Amino acid sequence: VTVRPPERFFYVQGEVKGPNRYQLTPGMTVLKAITTAGGFTDFAKRNAVELTSITGENYTIDCKEAQKRPALDLPIYPDDRINVPKRFY
């Protein structure tokens, strides 16, 4: 008998190179999740990344600032959704 823990996922969409569902690993953060999704596209609005938790709470993360200050890089939990909007200029 093989017992496997249930798989847990998070979702990354928008202006990333590989928008998709990804398996959650311990210590996953917003920046790590975006890296897992292939990184930002050239059109990504990096200072307004949206995180929606399964509880319905919404956060806006400035990923440029989070790279300088790791405390701003929020952790990811099962079924969280990250949306990287397109910048307009």
XYZ file of C-alpha atoms in Angstrom:
89
model
C 0.000 0.000 0.000
C 1.340 3.409 -0.981
C 0.041 6.451 0.806
C 0.588 9.768 -0.929
C -0.280 13.134 0.548
C -2.945 15.018 -1.367
C -1.623 17.259 -4.089
C -2.131 20.950 -3.499
C -2.038 23.581 -6.200
C -1.867 27.318 -6.808
C -2.675 29.211 -9.996
C -0.724 31.834 -11.928
C -2.341 33.769 -14.767
C -1.846 36.899 -16.796
C 1.471 38.269 -18.004
C 3.734 35.328 -17.168
C 5.404 33.066 -19.691
C 3.631 29.914 -18.486
C 0.223 30.654 -16.974
C -1.089 27.458 -15.438
C -1.826 25.468 -12.303
C 1.281 24.497 -10.328
C 1.925 22.141 -7.449
C 2.434 23.914 -4.135
C 5.734 23.243 -2.402
C 6.737 24.294 1.115
C 7.982 27.868 1.359
C 6.312 29.027 -1.856
C 5.982 32.814 -2.149
C 4.592 35.146 -4.807
C 8.012 35.744 -6.401
C 8.856 32.030 -6.375
C 5.457 31.247 -7.904
C 6.040 33.720 -10.733
C 9.467 32.200 -11.338
C 7.847 28.747 -11.422
C 5.493 30.082 -14.110
C 8.455 31.072 -16.294
C 8.815 34.647 -15.087
C 7.230 37.886 -16.220
C 6.536 38.712 -19.855
C 7.823 41.997 -21.271
C 4.350 43.502 -20.792
C 3.879 42.613 -17.113
C 2.914 45.272 -14.610
C 5.365 44.150 -11.929
C 4.365 46.721 -9.342
C 0.708 45.646 -9.108
C 0.580 41.832 -8.968
C -2.723 40.599 -7.562
C -2.948 37.744 -5.058
C -6.364 36.299 -4.206
C -6.466 33.794 -1.379
C -8.990 30.982 -1.081
C -10.594 32.976 1.756
C -11.369 35.756 -0.724
C -8.800 38.207 0.617
C -7.089 40.300 -2.068
C -3.557 41.674 -1.926
C -1.572 43.833 -4.317
C 2.156 43.128 -4.346
C 4.850 45.377 -5.754
C 7.250 42.678 -6.945
C 10.000 45.204 -7.672
C 9.910 46.293 -4.035
C 9.488 42.693 -2.778
C 12.789 41.756 -4.426
C 14.504 44.402 -2.297
C 12.478 43.701 0.862
C 11.681 39.967 1.224
C 9.115 40.641 3.977
C 6.804 41.963 1.227
C 6.984 38.648 -0.672
C 3.818 37.006 0.651
C 3.498 33.239 1.137
C 1.236 31.181 -1.111
C -1.351 28.736 0.222
C -3.393 25.998 -1.509
C -5.758 27.277 -4.207
C -4.370 30.832 -4.124
C -4.519 32.722 -7.422
C -1.882 35.110 -8.703
C -2.731 37.462 -11.535
C -0.052 39.523 -13.243
C -1.814 42.366 -15.063
C -0.715 43.897 -18.321
C 0.804 47.338 -18.123
C -0.568 50.087 -20.298
C 1.613 52.919 -21.549
